[in-house]
Amino acid sequence: MTDAYIVEAVRTAGGRRNGALAGWHPADMGGEVLNALIDRSGIDPAAVEDVVLGCVTQAGEQGFAFARNAVLSSCLPVSVPAVTVDRQCGSSQQAVQFAAQAVLSGTQDVVIAAGAESMTRVPMFSNISYHERDGVGVGPFSKRIQGRFGVETFSQFEGAEMLAAKYGFDRDALDRYALESHRRAAAATEAGVFEGQIVPLAVDDGLHLRDEGIRYDATLEGIGSVRLLKEGGVVSAANASQICDGASAALIVSGQALKDHGMKPIARIVQMTVSAGDPIIMLEEPIAATRKALAKAGLTLADIDLYEVNEAFASVPLAWRKALDADPDKLNVNGGAIALGHPLGATGAKLMTTLIHSLRARGKRYGLQAVCEGGGIANVTIVEAL
């Protein structure tokens, strides 16, 4: 069995809803990150054997074989196939894992894992809400599912509230975490930490090079003034991830491909895990998935130099950190989705890009990435920076 290596990993800077990237068709955003991988790696585009691309809201401009449309918008030849993956918030992390599995199995030698999502042009849940509006169908949860779990629907917002209550976090704790996310992201941006990983996109006033959602003047008072999503709850829009437009991609290859194409890797895939648990609390599964991944890798959390745990809601990384007794100084060191945005299907490969670049910049070895996903699923990937 061969190893699976990452040669390049890139992302766009995040765009706020109706912000800088609102004019970009999502297939074109996807095409741009594919182009960047080819340009930076120097590989022959025809050598790419498949593109696995994550996208959550597969409707409208993100419908009709969306991954294939991203390829058709790129410099890749029409001979390159593509497939779209929906693992909810971990879609492009699953794309990374599927690509690595193809390489590890010996089935393919050069695969691109990517993700793209325009939450401006294809609003979250629009693949459900538009059907509801027109009276088409009864929604994704059948009577059988509702009867089994005793609920009419599964809500990530309710899950975030349940997670905060279970692990003992009040609103102040969530708001303080959110403030730290903005402060870390602002400091990283000002220090140029993200510059090498960002693919510039042309916008009306030049090039989009900075994550648009960072609040450089964020204060605890300001965050605390935002209305709660639920009366008597602790979750607000300010301590949850930001709606975001963006794309990301990683080039994953075998050892033989490194030799054949004269490329140098930046990371190696060490371990890949996906697990599932309670679909009602939903957002707790990264804890169990992390334990499983570490055990399979023969590592402990102390062996891991940096963690990227998606900030879908502040309660997610806080619960993960508390349950695993994780070092807060290793967690989301450059901020997370609360400040940088969560472009759904693009987030997995986006976090992987940031994690690998952060490890290399700090001279560190192992990184762990965990993402909570709709339905109570979680992906965990461990990488070694090279």
Short mmCIF file of C-alpha atoms in Angstrom, two decimals:
data_model
loop_
_atom_site.label_atom_id
_atom_site.label_comp_id
_atom_site.label_asym_id
_atom_site.label_seq_id
_atom_site.Cartn_x
_atom_site.Cartn_y
_atom_site.Cartn_z
CA MET A 1 0.00 0.00 0.00
CA THR A 2 1.27 3.45 -0.94
CA ASP A 3 1.04 6.68 1.03
CA ALA A 4 -1.25 9.54 0.09
CA TYR A 5 0.49 12.90 -0.14
CA ILE A 6 -0.82 16.45 -0.43
CA VAL A 7 1.21 18.48 -2.91
CA GLU A 8 -0.73 21.76 -2.80
CA ALA A 9 -3.66 23.09 -0.80
CA VAL A 10 -5.38 26.39 -1.53
CA ARG A 11 -8.49 28.37 -0.73
CA THR A 12 -10.17 31.60 -1.62
CA ALA A 13 -10.57 34.29 0.97
CA GLY A 14 -14.07 34.12 2.40
CA GLY A 15 -16.76 36.49 1.18
CA ARG A 16 -19.63 37.66 3.37
CA ARG A 17 -23.22 37.13 2.27
CA ASN A 18 -23.95 39.62 -0.53
CA GLY A 19 -20.33 40.73 -0.19
CA ALA A 20 -17.21 40.72 -2.33
CA LEU A 21 -17.80 37.33 -3.97
CA ALA A 22 -21.52 37.75 -4.64
CA GLY A 23 -20.82 38.24 -8.35
CA TRP A 24 -18.96 34.95 -8.69
CA HIS A 25 -20.82 31.93 -10.04
CA PRO A 26 -19.94 29.04 -7.69
CA ALA A 27 -18.76 26.82 -10.56
CA ASP A 28 -16.27 29.53 -11.51
CA MET A 29 -15.03 29.81 -7.92
CA GLY A 30 -14.48 26.07 -8.01
CA GLY A 31 -12.72 26.36 -11.35
CA GLU A 32 -10.35 29.00 -9.98
CA VAL A 33 -9.06 26.83 -7.12
CA LEU A 34 -8.60 23.92 -9.54
CA ASN A 35 -6.56 26.21 -11.79
CA ALA A 36 -4.46 27.35 -8.83
CA LEU A 37 -3.53 23.76 -7.96
CA ILE A 38 -2.37 23.13 -11.52
CA ASP A 39 -0.42 26.40 -11.68
CA ARG A 40 1.31 25.95 -8.32
CA SER A 41 2.12 22.25 -8.69
CA GLY A 42 3.18 22.42 -12.32
CA ILE A 43 1.48 19.10 -13.06
CA ASP A 44 0.08 18.34 -16.51
CA PRO A 45 -3.69 18.97 -16.20
CA ALA A 46 -4.36 15.81 -18.20
CA ALA A 47 -2.69 13.75 -15.45
CA VAL A 48 -5.57 14.49 -13.05
CA GLU A 49 -7.66 11.32 -12.84
CA ASP A 50 -10.65 12.61 -10.88
CA VAL A 51 -12.05 15.61 -9.03
CA VAL A 52 -14.06 15.01 -5.86
CA LEU A 53 -15.82 18.21 -4.85
CA GLY A 54 -17.90 18.94 -1.77
CA CYS A 55 -21.05 21.04 -1.91
CA VAL A 56 -23.98 21.05 0.51
CA THR A 57 -26.78 22.96 -1.19
CA GLN A 58 -26.88 21.23 -4.56
CA ALA A 59 -29.55 23.33 -6.23
CA GLY A 60 -29.74 26.16 -8.72
CA GLU A 61 -26.24 27.24 -9.73
CA GLN A 62 -24.85 24.39 -7.62
CA GLY A 63 -27.06 21.75 -9.21
CA PHE A 64 -26.71 19.53 -12.28
CA ALA A 65 -23.37 17.75 -11.72
CA PHE A 66 -21.81 20.73 -9.95
CA ALA A 67 -18.32 19.21 -9.65
CA ARG A 68 -18.27 18.52 -13.38
CA ASN A 69 -19.26 22.14 -14.04
CA ALA A 70 -16.33 23.34 -11.92
CA VAL A 71 -14.04 21.22 -14.10
CA LEU A 72 -15.60 22.66 -17.25
CA SER A 73 -14.95 26.15 -15.86
CA SER A 74 -11.28 25.34 -15.25
CA CYS A 75 -8.15 24.68 -17.29
CA LEU A 76 -8.58 20.93 -16.86
CA PRO A 77 -9.30 19.01 -20.06
CA VAL A 78 -12.79 17.62 -20.60
CA SER A 79 -11.31 14.13 -20.10
CA VAL A 80 -11.15 14.76 -16.33
CA PRO A 81 -14.22 13.35 -14.53
CA ALA A 82 -15.73 14.76 -11.36
CA VAL A 83 -18.24 13.90 -8.66
CA THR A 84 -20.08 16.02 -6.10
CA VAL A 85 -20.14 14.94 -2.43
CA ASP A 86 -22.56 15.98 0.29
CA ARG A 87 -21.40 15.13 3.81
CA GLN A 88 -22.95 18.38 5.02
CA CYS A 89 -20.39 20.67 6.70
CA GLY A 90 -17.65 18.08 6.19
CA SER A 91 -18.29 17.63 2.47
CA SER A 92 -14.88 18.69 1.22
CA GLN A 93 -13.12 17.02 4.14
CA GLN A 94 -14.84 13.86 2.94
CA ALA A 95 -13.65 14.76 -0.56
CA VAL A 96 -10.08 14.79 0.81
CA GLN A 97 -10.66 11.40 2.39
CA PHE A 98 -12.24 9.89 -0.73
CA ALA A 99 -9.36 11.20 -2.84
CA ALA A 100 -6.80 9.80 -0.41
CA GLN A 101 -8.60 6.46 -0.32
CA ALA A 102 -8.43 6.27 -4.12
CA VAL A 103 -4.68 6.85 -3.96
CA LEU A 104 -4.10 4.49 -1.03
CA SER A 105 -5.99 1.72 -2.80
CA GLY A 106 -3.83 2.08 -5.90
CA THR A 107 -6.90 2.83 -8.01
CA GLN A 108 -5.67 6.31 -8.94
CA ASP A 109 -2.47 8.31 -8.55
CA VAL A 110 -3.55 11.94 -8.98
CA VAL A 111 -6.85 13.16 -7.54
CA ILE A 112 -8.09 16.64 -6.64
CA ALA A 113 -10.27 17.12 -3.57
CA ALA A 114 -12.17 20.38 -3.54
CA GLY A 115 -15.20 22.24 -2.28
CA ALA A 116 -17.21 25.26 -3.33
CA GLU A 117 -20.27 27.01 -1.98
CA SER A 118 -21.90 30.35 -2.68
CA MET A 119 -24.22 30.88 0.24
CA THR A 120 -25.21 34.19 -1.33
CA ARG A 121 -26.35 32.82 -4.67
CA VAL A 122 -27.61 29.45 -3.41
CA PRO A 123 -28.96 30.12 0.09
CA MET A 124 -28.62 27.50 2.80
CA PHE A 125 -31.63 25.12 2.90
CA SER A 126 -32.97 26.47 -0.41
CA ASN A 127 -32.93 22.92 -1.77
CA ILE A 128 -35.57 22.19 0.88
CA SER A 129 -37.37 25.49 1.40
CA TYR A 130 -38.20 26.09 -2.27
CA HIS A 131 -39.94 22.71 -2.42
CA GLU A 132 -41.84 23.51 0.78
CA ARG A 133 -42.91 26.86 -0.64
CA ASP A 134 -44.34 25.18 -3.74
CA GLY A 135 -45.94 22.32 -1.83
CA VAL A 136 -43.70 19.66 -3.37
CA GLY A 137 -43.15 16.64 -1.12
CA VAL A 138 -43.09 16.49 2.68
CA GLY A 139 -39.44 17.33 3.35
CA PRO A 140 -36.36 15.22 4.05
CA PHE A 141 -37.60 13.56 7.26
CA SER A 142 -40.22 10.91 6.64
CA LYS A 143 -42.91 9.90 9.14
CA ARG A 144 -40.87 6.77 9.87
CA ILE A 145 -37.80 8.84 10.82
CA GLN A 146 -39.87 11.29 12.86
CA GLY A 147 -41.54 8.42 14.70
CA ARG A 148 -38.27 6.68 15.45
CA PHE A 149 -36.67 9.72 17.09
CA GLY A 150 -39.76 11.48 18.38
CA VAL A 151 -39.04 14.76 16.61
CA GLU A 152 -40.45 16.53 13.57
CA THR A 153 -37.05 17.73 12.41
CA PHE A 154 -33.35 17.69 13.29
CA SER A 155 -31.97 21.15 14.04
CA GLN A 156 -28.31 22.11 14.26
CA PHE A 157 -29.37 25.21 16.19
CA GLU A 158 -31.10 23.09 18.83
CA GLY A 159 -28.07 20.80 18.81
CA ALA A 160 -25.78 23.73 19.57
CA GLU A 161 -27.98 24.71 22.51
CA MET A 162 -28.06 21.13 23.79
CA LEU A 163 -24.28 20.83 23.50
CA ALA A 164 -23.72 24.04 25.48
CA ALA A 165 -26.06 22.84 28.21
CA LYS A 166 -24.53 19.36 28.40
CA TYR A 167 -20.98 20.67 28.78
CA GLY A 168 -21.87 23.60 31.02
CA PHE A 169 -21.21 26.64 28.80
CA ASP A 170 -23.25 29.80 29.28
CA ARG A 171 -23.60 32.67 26.85
CA ASP A 172 -20.65 34.54 28.28
CA ALA A 173 -18.34 31.57 27.60
CA LEU A 174 -19.59 31.29 24.02
CA ASP A 175 -19.24 35.03 23.43
CA ARG A 176 -15.73 35.08 24.87
CA TYR A 177 -14.74 32.23 22.58
CA ALA A 178 -16.21 34.12 19.61
CA LEU A 179 -14.23 37.23 20.50
CA GLU A 180 -11.03 35.18 20.64
CA SER A 181 -11.79 33.76 17.18
CA HIS A 182 -11.98 37.27 15.73
CA ARG A 183 -8.84 38.38 17.56
CA ARG A 184 -6.83 35.38 16.36
CA ALA A 185 -8.07 35.74 12.78
CA ALA A 186 -7.30 39.46 12.77
CA ALA A 187 -3.80 38.91 14.12
CA ALA A 188 -3.12 36.15 11.58
CA THR A 189 -4.36 38.31 8.72
CA GLU A 190 -2.30 41.32 9.76
CA ALA A 191 0.78 39.08 10.08
CA GLY A 192 0.27 37.71 6.55
CA VAL A 193 -0.29 34.15 7.77
CA PHE A 194 -2.93 33.38 5.12
CA GLU A 195 -1.25 35.00 2.12
CA GLY A 196 0.43 31.88 0.73
CA GLN A 197 -2.75 29.81 0.77
CA ILE A 198 -5.22 32.27 -0.75
CA VAL A 199 -6.20 32.20 -4.41
CA PRO A 200 -6.98 35.78 -5.52
CA LEU A 201 -10.35 36.37 -7.16
CA ALA A 202 -11.05 39.43 -9.29
CA VAL A 203 -13.77 41.68 -7.85
CA ASP A 204 -15.04 45.16 -8.63
CA ASP A 205 -12.36 46.96 -6.63
CA GLY A 206 -9.39 44.74 -7.52
CA LEU A 207 -8.53 41.34 -6.04
CA HIS A 208 -10.24 39.65 -3.13
CA LEU A 209 -7.38 38.61 -0.85
CA ARG A 210 -8.66 38.93 2.73
CA ASP A 211 -11.38 37.07 4.59
CA GLU A 212 -14.24 39.52 4.66
CA GLY A 213 -15.97 38.42 7.86
CA ILE A 214 -13.26 39.28 10.39
CA ARG A 215 -14.33 42.01 12.82
CA TYR A 216 -11.11 43.79 13.71
CA ASP A 217 -12.94 45.98 16.22
CA ALA A 218 -14.91 43.15 17.88
CA THR A 219 -15.71 43.59 21.57
CA LEU A 220 -17.35 41.37 24.11
CA GLU A 221 -20.05 43.99 24.58
CA GLY A 222 -20.78 44.09 20.87
CA ILE A 223 -20.96 40.32 20.57
CA GLY A 224 -23.15 40.16 23.66
CA SER A 225 -25.62 42.65 22.24
CA VAL A 226 -26.62 40.36 19.36
CA ARG A 227 -30.08 38.84 19.74
CA LEU A 228 -30.23 35.20 20.83
CA LEU A 229 -31.57 32.70 18.31
CA LYS A 230 -33.84 31.22 20.97
CA GLU A 231 -35.46 32.91 23.94
CA GLY A 232 -33.68 31.76 27.08
CA GLY A 233 -30.89 30.18 25.04
CA VAL A 234 -27.18 30.92 24.72
CA VAL A 235 -26.55 30.78 20.95
CA SER A 236 -26.56 33.91 18.79
CA ALA A 237 -25.42 34.70 15.28
CA ALA A 238 -22.34 36.33 16.83
CA ASN A 239 -21.11 33.14 18.52
CA ALA A 240 -21.91 30.95 15.51
CA SER A 241 -20.22 30.56 12.14
CA GLN A 242 -20.70 33.20 9.48
CA ILE A 243 -22.53 32.64 6.22
CA CYS A 244 -19.77 32.70 3.62
CA ASP A 245 -18.93 32.29 -0.07
CA GLY A 246 -15.74 30.47 -1.01
CA ALA A 247 -13.88 27.55 -2.53
CA SER A 248 -10.91 25.35 -1.63
CA ALA A 249 -8.91 22.47 -3.07
CA ALA A 250 -6.04 20.06 -2.44
CA LEU A 251 -3.96 17.98 -4.85
CA ILE A 252 -3.55 14.44 -3.50
CA VAL A 253 -1.13 12.00 -5.11
CA SER A 254 0.74 8.75 -4.66
CA GLY A 255 4.48 8.36 -4.09
CA GLN A 256 4.82 7.17 -7.66
CA ALA A 257 3.11 10.33 -8.94
CA LEU A 258 5.59 12.44 -6.96
CA LYS A 259 8.42 10.75 -8.87
CA ASP A 260 6.69 10.76 -12.24
CA HIS A 261 5.84 14.48 -12.11
CA GLY A 262 8.79 15.79 -10.10
CA MET A 263 6.64 17.18 -7.30
CA LYS A 264 7.38 17.69 -3.61
CA PRO A 265 4.67 17.04 -1.01
CA ILE A 266 3.70 19.45 1.75
CA ALA A 267 1.90 16.85 3.86
CA ARG A 268 1.04 13.18 4.24
CA ILE A 269 -2.35 11.76 5.19
CA VAL A 270 -1.85 9.80 8.43
CA GLN A 271 -5.37 8.73 9.39
CA MET A 272 -8.96 9.24 8.20
CA THR A 273 -12.06 8.58 10.25
CA VAL A 274 -15.77 9.12 9.81
CA SER A 275 -18.25 8.20 12.50
CA ALA A 276 -21.87 8.83 13.40
CA GLY A 277 -23.89 9.19 16.59
CA ASP A 278 -26.98 10.89 17.99
CA PRO A 279 -28.73 12.85 15.20
CA ILE A 280 -30.60 15.04 17.70
CA ILE A 281 -27.73 16.63 19.62
CA MET A 282 -25.93 16.19 16.29
CA LEU A 283 -22.83 18.33 16.91
CA GLU A 284 -21.15 16.19 19.60
CA GLU A 285 -19.78 13.49 17.29
CA PRO A 286 -16.32 15.09 16.67
CA ILE A 287 -15.41 14.03 20.21
CA ALA A 288 -15.99 10.32 19.57
CA ALA A 289 -14.51 10.56 16.07
CA THR A 290 -11.33 12.15 17.45
CA ARG A 291 -10.89 9.36 19.99
CA LYS A 292 -11.38 6.78 17.26
CA ALA A 293 -8.92 8.48 14.88
CA LEU A 294 -6.20 8.82 17.51
CA ALA A 295 -6.55 5.16 18.55
CA LYS A 296 -6.31 3.98 14.94
CA ALA A 297 -3.26 6.18 14.35
CA GLY A 298 -1.54 5.01 17.53
CA LEU A 299 -1.30 8.60 18.73
CA THR A 300 -2.51 10.62 21.69
CA LEU A 301 -3.82 14.15 21.62
CA ALA A 302 -0.53 15.23 23.20
CA ASP A 303 1.22 14.07 20.00
CA ILE A 304 -0.84 16.49 17.91
CA ASP A 305 0.70 19.93 17.42
CA LEU A 306 -2.34 21.82 16.08
CA TYR A 307 -6.08 21.18 15.99
CA GLU A 308 -8.65 22.61 13.59
CA VAL A 309 -12.14 22.01 14.96
CA ASN A 310 -14.80 23.71 12.88
CA GLU A 311 -16.52 26.56 14.67
CA ALA A 312 -20.01 25.80 13.41
CA PHE A 313 -21.06 27.14 16.81
CA ALA A 314 -18.79 28.15 19.68
CA SER A 315 -20.19 25.29 21.75
CA VAL A 316 -18.65 22.72 19.35
CA PRO A 317 -14.91 23.45 19.86
CA LEU A 318 -15.52 24.30 23.50
CA ALA A 319 -17.21 20.95 24.18
CA TRP A 320 -14.53 19.13 22.15
CA ARG A 321 -11.77 20.88 24.11
CA LYS A 322 -13.38 20.13 27.47
CA ALA A 323 -14.20 16.48 26.74
CA LEU A 324 -10.71 15.71 25.48
CA ASP A 325 -8.81 18.02 27.85
CA ALA A 326 -7.21 19.61 24.80
CA ASP A 327 -4.67 22.42 24.90
CA PRO A 328 -6.47 25.69 24.06
CA ASP A 329 -3.25 27.14 22.65
CA LYS A 330 -3.26 24.50 19.90
CA LEU A 331 -6.92 24.93 18.95
CA ASN A 332 -7.88 27.06 15.93
CA VAL A 333 -4.77 29.16 16.39
CA ASN A 334 -5.60 31.48 13.50
CA GLY A 335 -9.28 31.84 14.30
CA GLY A 336 -12.10 29.82 12.85
CA ALA A 337 -15.47 29.95 11.13
CA ILE A 338 -16.92 32.44 13.63
CA ALA A 339 -14.52 35.01 12.20
CA LEU A 340 -13.40 33.54 8.88
CA GLY A 341 -16.72 32.14 7.69
CA HIS A 342 -18.11 28.68 7.01
CA PRO A 343 -18.73 28.18 3.28
CA LEU A 344 -20.41 24.81 3.96
CA GLY A 345 -19.16 22.44 1.24
CA ALA A 346 -15.83 24.26 0.95
CA THR A 347 -15.02 24.30 4.66
CA GLY A 348 -13.36 20.89 4.98
CA ALA A 349 -10.64 21.50 2.39
CA LYS A 350 -10.40 25.12 3.58
CA LEU A 351 -9.55 24.00 7.11
CA MET A 352 -7.13 21.41 5.74
CA THR A 353 -5.38 24.13 3.77
CA THR A 354 -5.06 26.36 6.81
CA LEU A 355 -3.94 23.48 9.03
CA ILE A 356 -1.15 22.32 6.72
CA HIS A 357 0.15 25.83 6.08
CA SER A 358 0.05 26.58 9.82
CA LEU A 359 1.99 23.43 10.70
CA ARG A 360 4.67 24.21 8.13
CA ALA A 361 4.94 27.85 9.15
CA ARG A 362 5.45 26.86 12.80
CA GLY A 363 7.79 23.96 12.09
CA LYS A 364 5.32 21.49 13.59
CA ARG A 365 4.55 17.90 12.62
CA TYR A 366 1.04 16.55 13.28
CA GLY A 367 -2.30 18.25 12.76
CA LEU A 368 -5.82 17.03 13.46
CA GLN A 369 -8.97 18.34 11.81
CA ALA A 370 -12.48 17.61 13.07
CA VAL A 371 -15.80 18.75 11.60
CA CYS A 372 -19.32 18.19 12.94
CA GLU A 373 -21.94 17.42 10.30
CA GLY A 374 -25.69 17.28 9.86
CA GLY A 375 -27.30 14.07 11.03
CA GLY A 376 -24.79 13.48 13.82
CA ILE A 377 -21.81 12.58 11.62
CA ALA A 378 -18.19 13.75 11.99
CA ASN A 379 -15.01 13.50 9.96
CA VAL A 380 -11.54 13.55 11.54
CA THR A 381 -8.35 13.65 9.50
CA ILE A 382 -4.80 13.54 10.85
CA VAL A 383 -1.98 14.85 8.67
CA GLU A 384 1.79 15.07 8.95
CA ALA A 385 3.41 18.22 7.60
CA LEU A 386 6.46 17.62 5.41
#
